[in-house]
XYZ file of C-alpha atoms in Angstrom:
122
model
C -230.147 -1.865 -222.661
C -229.670 -4.019 -225.779
C -233.360 -4.372 -226.609
C -233.054 -1.735 -229.340
C -230.043 -3.338 -231.091
C -230.807 -3.624 -234.831
C -227.491 -5.108 -236.077
C -224.636 -6.794 -234.232
C -222.025 -5.745 -236.838
C -223.296 -2.608 -238.619
C -221.735 -1.693 -241.960
C -219.191 1.071 -242.254
C -220.510 2.890 -245.367
C -217.006 4.226 -246.115
C -215.514 0.718 -246.329
C -218.323 -1.686 -247.233
C -221.273 -1.820 -249.575
C -224.653 -3.384 -248.795
C -224.355 -5.979 -251.597
C -220.903 -7.087 -250.479
C -220.538 -10.440 -248.696
C -218.618 -9.919 -245.467
C -216.364 -12.807 -244.397
C -216.127 -13.906 -240.764
C -213.531 -16.737 -240.985
C -212.988 -17.010 -237.207
C -216.649 -16.867 -236.165
C -217.564 -20.214 -234.577
C -220.488 -19.447 -232.253
C -223.473 -17.096 -232.354
C -225.638 -16.700 -229.230
C -228.464 -14.144 -229.426
C -231.162 -13.807 -226.757
C -234.196 -11.549 -226.399
C -233.210 -8.926 -228.979
C -236.669 -7.991 -230.193
C -235.489 -5.159 -232.489
C -232.665 -7.175 -234.105
C -233.024 -7.230 -237.908
C -229.657 -8.714 -238.868
C -226.355 -9.961 -237.556
C -224.488 -7.891 -240.126
C -225.535 -4.976 -242.335
C -224.692 -7.124 -245.351
C -224.716 -10.807 -246.262
C -222.318 -12.865 -244.163
C -220.076 -15.843 -244.873
C -218.933 -17.777 -241.782
C -217.151 -20.922 -243.063
C -216.217 -22.230 -239.598
C -219.532 -21.698 -237.820
C -220.273 -24.497 -235.316
C -223.227 -23.416 -233.171
C -226.047 -20.888 -233.290
C -228.386 -20.259 -230.345
C -231.239 -17.850 -230.943
C -234.176 -17.116 -228.635
C -236.595 -14.209 -228.793
C -235.067 -12.565 -231.876
C -238.177 -12.650 -234.051
C -237.020 -9.885 -236.421
C -233.829 -11.750 -237.384
C -234.525 -13.367 -240.753
C -231.147 -14.651 -241.989
C -228.255 -16.797 -240.846
C -224.761 -16.540 -242.352
C -223.797 -18.543 -245.419
C -221.457 -21.387 -244.458
C -218.964 -23.712 -246.087
C -220.477 -26.813 -247.660
C -217.162 -28.630 -247.385
C -217.359 -29.137 -243.625
C -218.368 -32.603 -242.505
C -220.233 -31.250 -239.472
C -223.258 -29.069 -240.010
C -223.618 -26.162 -237.570
C -226.161 -26.881 -234.845
C -228.912 -24.278 -234.522
C -230.806 -24.205 -231.210
C -233.872 -22.040 -231.823
C -237.648 -21.728 -231.791
C -239.279 -23.742 -234.566
C -241.495 -20.822 -235.659
C -238.402 -18.655 -236.125
C -236.548 -21.377 -238.074
C -239.527 -21.944 -240.363
C -239.600 -18.231 -241.309
C -235.905 -17.734 -242.159
C -234.967 -16.466 -245.649
C -232.487 -18.499 -247.724
C -230.431 -17.874 -250.897
C -229.997 -21.544 -251.877
C -227.280 -24.191 -252.068
C -225.307 -22.384 -254.790
C -224.832 -19.486 -252.366
C -223.945 -21.888 -249.502
C -227.029 -20.587 -247.749
C -229.621 -23.339 -247.390
C -231.413 -24.948 -244.420
C -230.015 -28.371 -245.396
C -226.526 -27.132 -244.455
C -227.597 -26.611 -240.829
C -228.791 -28.976 -238.102
C -231.755 -27.298 -236.381
C -232.697 -28.288 -232.836
C -235.903 -27.147 -231.234
C -236.871 -27.326 -227.576
C -238.324 -30.699 -226.623
C -241.051 -28.810 -224.741
C -242.011 -27.025 -227.931
C -242.136 -30.278 -229.916
C -244.046 -32.149 -227.252
C -246.735 -29.607 -226.466
C -246.722 -27.559 -229.709
C -246.811 -24.376 -227.674
C -247.619 -21.175 -229.535
C -245.058 -18.379 -229.596
C -245.224 -16.279 -226.443
C -246.487 -19.068 -224.174
C -245.106 -18.919 -220.645
C -244.191 -22.203 -218.970
C -244.726 -22.397 -215.220
């Protein structure tokens, strides 16, 4: 099925270069679930100035979120596992790619019980 998906938006080598920042001006929501092979949303760095929400679960290979606009008054909400959030890679405020620009939210069950990754709740 989609378990072997490595990128959501792969690069077209004829039109885009790896170092290029790809703009997604209309992207508002990202929801990614149980994509164990996923390495990136896009084959290049992304800029999503209007991003509002991100929900990620079970995508442990994904290491970057898109850069976002610092001028928005509302930070995008990110619903994700705390272990995943803590291991993301960032480029810094100058690049509009910093954890302070997002509002992370972790499961209350995770916070309360400090469950290790892979724990099954019954």
